[in-house]
Amino acid sequence: MGNFPSAINAYSEAIKISPTLPKLYINRASCYIVLNLYDDAVIDCTRALDLLTPPVEANRLSRVRTLAKQGLLSVSLDRLIELWRTMCWPPNYHLKTNR
């Protein structure tokens, strides 16, 4: 097994230097998931999604899987809609909500 706490520290230092590189957040999120630090993983996945242009579906799916591990009761409506979109709709279909 790898030294995930050290990897998290290394990615954190790299993020301080290059905060706009989505791959750093994705890799750190992967380390958080291995350590069952799901809240931190969701934060990094969200940041990576915000930085990716165009968005990458694989990262969205990683975030949804992490949210599912947290338990659906802690998931907000927006996150449930995102889960539904990821699992049930073609990627180019946009769900309309009444908000």
PDB file of C-alpha atoms in Angstrom:
ATOM      1  CA  MET A   1       0.000   0.000   0.000  1.00  0.00           C
ATOM      2  CA  GLY A   2       1.220   3.460  -0.876  1.00  0.00           C
ATOM      3  CA  ASN A   3       1.968   6.299   1.467  1.00  0.00           C
ATOM      4  CA  PHE A   4      -1.205   8.257   0.797  1.00  0.00           C
ATOM      5  CA  PRO A   5      -0.766  10.905   3.530  1.00  0.00           C
ATOM      6  CA  SER A   6       2.606  11.844   2.001  1.00  0.00           C
ATOM      7  CA  ALA A   7       1.053  11.900  -1.460  1.00  0.00           C
ATOM      8  CA  ILE A   8      -1.692  14.219  -0.178  1.00  0.00           C
ATOM      9  CA  ASN A   9       0.983  16.543   1.236  1.00  0.00           C
ATOM     10  CA  ALA A  10       2.881  16.500  -2.067  1.00  0.00           C
ATOM     11  CA  TYR A  11      -0.261  17.273  -4.092  1.00  0.00           C
ATOM     12  CA  SER A  12      -1.188  20.042  -1.629  1.00  0.00           C
ATOM     13  CA  GLU A  13       2.214  21.668  -2.135  1.00  0.00           C
ATOM     14  CA  ALA A  14       1.888  21.327  -5.910  1.00  0.00           C
ATOM     15  CA  ILE A  15      -1.577  22.940  -5.758  1.00  0.00           C
ATOM     16  CA  LYS A  16      -0.078  25.927  -3.934  1.00  0.00           C
ATOM     17  CA  ILE A  17       2.320  26.364  -6.853  1.00  0.00           C
ATOM     18  CA  SER A  18      -0.139  25.567  -9.679  1.00  0.00           C
ATOM     19  CA  PRO A  19      -3.704  25.950  -8.396  1.00  0.00           C
ATOM     20  CA  THR A  20      -5.277  25.785 -11.865  1.00  0.00           C
ATOM     21  CA  LEU A  21      -4.143  22.248 -12.793  1.00  0.00           C
ATOM     22  CA  PRO A  22      -7.189  19.971 -12.439  1.00  0.00           C
ATOM     23  CA  LYS A  23      -5.082  16.784 -12.451  1.00  0.00           C
ATOM     24  CA  LEU A  24      -3.545  17.748  -9.099  1.00  0.00           C
ATOM     25  CA  TYR A  25      -6.999  17.938  -7.506  1.00  0.00           C
ATOM     26  CA  ILE A  26      -8.091  14.690  -9.174  1.00  0.00           C
ATOM     27  CA  ASN A  27      -5.030  12.832  -7.911  1.00  0.00           C
ATOM     28  CA  ARG A  28      -5.361  14.240  -4.390  1.00  0.00           C
ATOM     29  CA  ALA A  29      -9.053  13.271  -4.388  1.00  0.00           C
ATOM     30  CA  SER A  30      -8.050   9.710  -5.274  1.00  0.00           C
ATOM     31  CA  CYS A  31      -5.773   9.635  -2.230  1.00  0.00           C
ATOM     32  CA  TYR A  32      -8.558  10.988  -0.023  1.00  0.00           C
ATOM     33  CA  ILE A  33     -10.910   8.260  -1.260  1.00  0.00           C
ATOM     34  CA  VAL A  34      -8.420   5.510  -0.376  1.00  0.00           C
ATOM     35  CA  LEU A  35      -8.227   6.987   3.150  1.00  0.00           C
ATOM     36  CA  ASN A  36     -12.048   7.278   3.381  1.00  0.00           C
ATOM     37  CA  LEU A  37     -11.836  11.091   3.574  1.00  0.00           C
ATOM     38  CA  TYR A  38     -14.872  11.538   1.379  1.00  0.00           C
ATOM     39  CA  ASP A  39     -15.688  15.162   2.216  1.00  0.00           C
ATOM     40  CA  ASP A  40     -12.190  16.220   1.164  1.00  0.00           C
ATOM     41  CA  ALA A  41     -12.455  14.097  -1.986  1.00  0.00           C
ATOM     42  CA  VAL A  42     -15.731  15.773  -2.965  1.00  0.00           C
ATOM     43  CA  ILE A  43     -14.182  19.213  -2.505  1.00  0.00           C
ATOM     44  CA  ASP A  44     -11.248  18.315  -4.770  1.00  0.00           C
ATOM     45  CA  CYS A  45     -13.452  16.652  -7.397  1.00  0.00           C
ATOM     46  CA  THR A  46     -15.669  19.726  -7.429  1.00  0.00           C
ATOM     47  CA  ARG A  47     -12.673  22.018  -7.862  1.00  0.00           C
ATOM     48  CA  ALA A  48     -11.315  19.850 -10.685  1.00  0.00           C
ATOM     49  CA  LEU A  49     -14.710  19.902 -12.413  1.00  0.00           C
ATOM     50  CA  ASP A  50     -14.755  23.681 -12.142  1.00  0.00           C
ATOM     51  CA  LEU A  51     -11.323  23.865 -13.794  1.00  0.00           C
ATOM     52  CA  LEU A  52     -11.899  21.368 -16.604  1.00  0.00           C
ATOM     53  CA  THR A  53     -12.963  22.798 -19.954  1.00  0.00           C
ATOM     54  CA  PRO A  54     -14.726  21.010 -21.469  1.00  0.00           C
ATOM     55  CA  PRO A  55     -15.902  18.980 -18.453  1.00  0.00           C
ATOM     56  CA  VAL A  56     -14.750  15.349 -18.222  1.00  0.00           C
ATOM     57  CA  GLU A  57     -17.483  12.825 -17.410  1.00  0.00           C
ATOM     58  CA  ALA A  58     -15.058  10.431 -15.669  1.00  0.00           C
ATOM     59  CA  ASN A  59     -14.362  13.044 -12.977  1.00  0.00           C
ATOM     60  CA  ARG A  60     -18.072  13.694 -12.501  1.00  0.00           C
ATOM     61  CA  LEU A  61     -18.623   9.959 -12.045  1.00  0.00           C
ATOM     62  CA  SER A  62     -15.799   9.786  -9.467  1.00  0.00           C
ATOM     63  CA  ARG A  63     -17.443  12.560  -7.495  1.00  0.00           C
ATOM     64  CA  VAL A  64     -20.827  10.831  -7.649  1.00  0.00           C
ATOM     65  CA  ARG A  65     -19.314   7.539  -6.454  1.00  0.00           C
ATOM     66  CA  THR A  66     -17.686   9.382  -3.557  1.00  0.00           C
ATOM     67  CA  LEU A  67     -20.991  11.006  -2.652  1.00  0.00           C
ATOM     68  CA  ALA A  68     -22.694   7.623  -2.746  1.00  0.00           C
ATOM     69  CA  LYS A  69     -20.144   6.261  -0.273  1.00  0.00           C
ATOM     70  CA  GLN A  70     -21.111   9.092   2.079  1.00  0.00           C
ATOM     71  CA  GLY A  71     -24.720   7.951   2.043  1.00  0.00           C
ATOM     72  CA  LEU A  72     -27.558   9.412   0.034  1.00  0.00           C
ATOM     73  CA  LEU A  73     -29.104  11.085   3.081  1.00  0.00           C
ATOM     74  CA  SER A  74     -26.263  13.594   3.142  1.00  0.00           C
ATOM     75  CA  VAL A  75     -26.599  14.430  -0.553  1.00  0.00           C
ATOM     76  CA  SER A  76     -28.237  17.689  -1.565  1.00  0.00           C
ATOM     77  CA  LEU A  77     -30.880  17.936  -4.281  1.00  0.00           C
ATOM     78  CA  ASP A  78     -28.326  19.338  -6.731  1.00  0.00           C
ATOM     79  CA  ARG A  79     -26.038  16.389  -6.131  1.00  0.00           C
ATOM     80  CA  LEU A  80     -28.915  13.927  -6.549  1.00  0.00           C
ATOM     81  CA  ILE A  81     -29.814  15.559  -9.864  1.00  0.00           C
ATOM     82  CA  GLU A  82     -26.180  15.284 -10.921  1.00  0.00           C
ATOM     83  CA  LEU A  83     -26.162  11.608  -9.935  1.00  0.00           C
ATOM     84  CA  TRP A  84     -29.352  11.044 -11.916  1.00  0.00           C
ATOM     85  CA  ARG A  85     -27.900  12.811 -14.967  1.00  0.00           C
ATOM     86  CA  THR A  86     -24.698  10.806 -14.781  1.00  0.00           C
ATOM     87  CA  MET A  87     -26.380   7.446 -14.402  1.00  0.00           C
ATOM     88  CA  CYS A  88     -29.563   7.834 -16.465  1.00  0.00           C
ATOM     89  CA  TRP A  89     -29.195  10.397 -19.230  1.00  0.00           C
ATOM     90  CA  PRO A  90     -27.020  10.674 -22.333  1.00  0.00           C
ATOM     91  CA  PRO A  91     -24.188  13.166 -21.719  1.00  0.00           C
ATOM     92  CA  ASN A  92     -25.615  15.757 -24.123  1.00  0.00           C
ATOM     93  CA  TYR A  93     -29.100  15.824 -22.617  1.00  0.00           C
ATOM     94  CA  HIS A  94     -29.734  18.710 -20.211  1.00  0.00           C
ATOM     95  CA  LEU A  95     -32.186  18.227 -17.391  1.00  0.00           C
ATOM     96  CA  LYS A  96     -34.443  21.216 -16.822  1.00  0.00           C
ATOM     97  CA  THR A  97     -35.417  22.003 -13.229  1.00  0.00           C
ATOM     98  CA  ASN A  98     -38.037  24.408 -11.941  1.00  0.00           C
ATOM     99  CA  ARG A  99     -35.784  26.761 -10.003  1.00  0.00           C
TER     100      ARG A  99
END
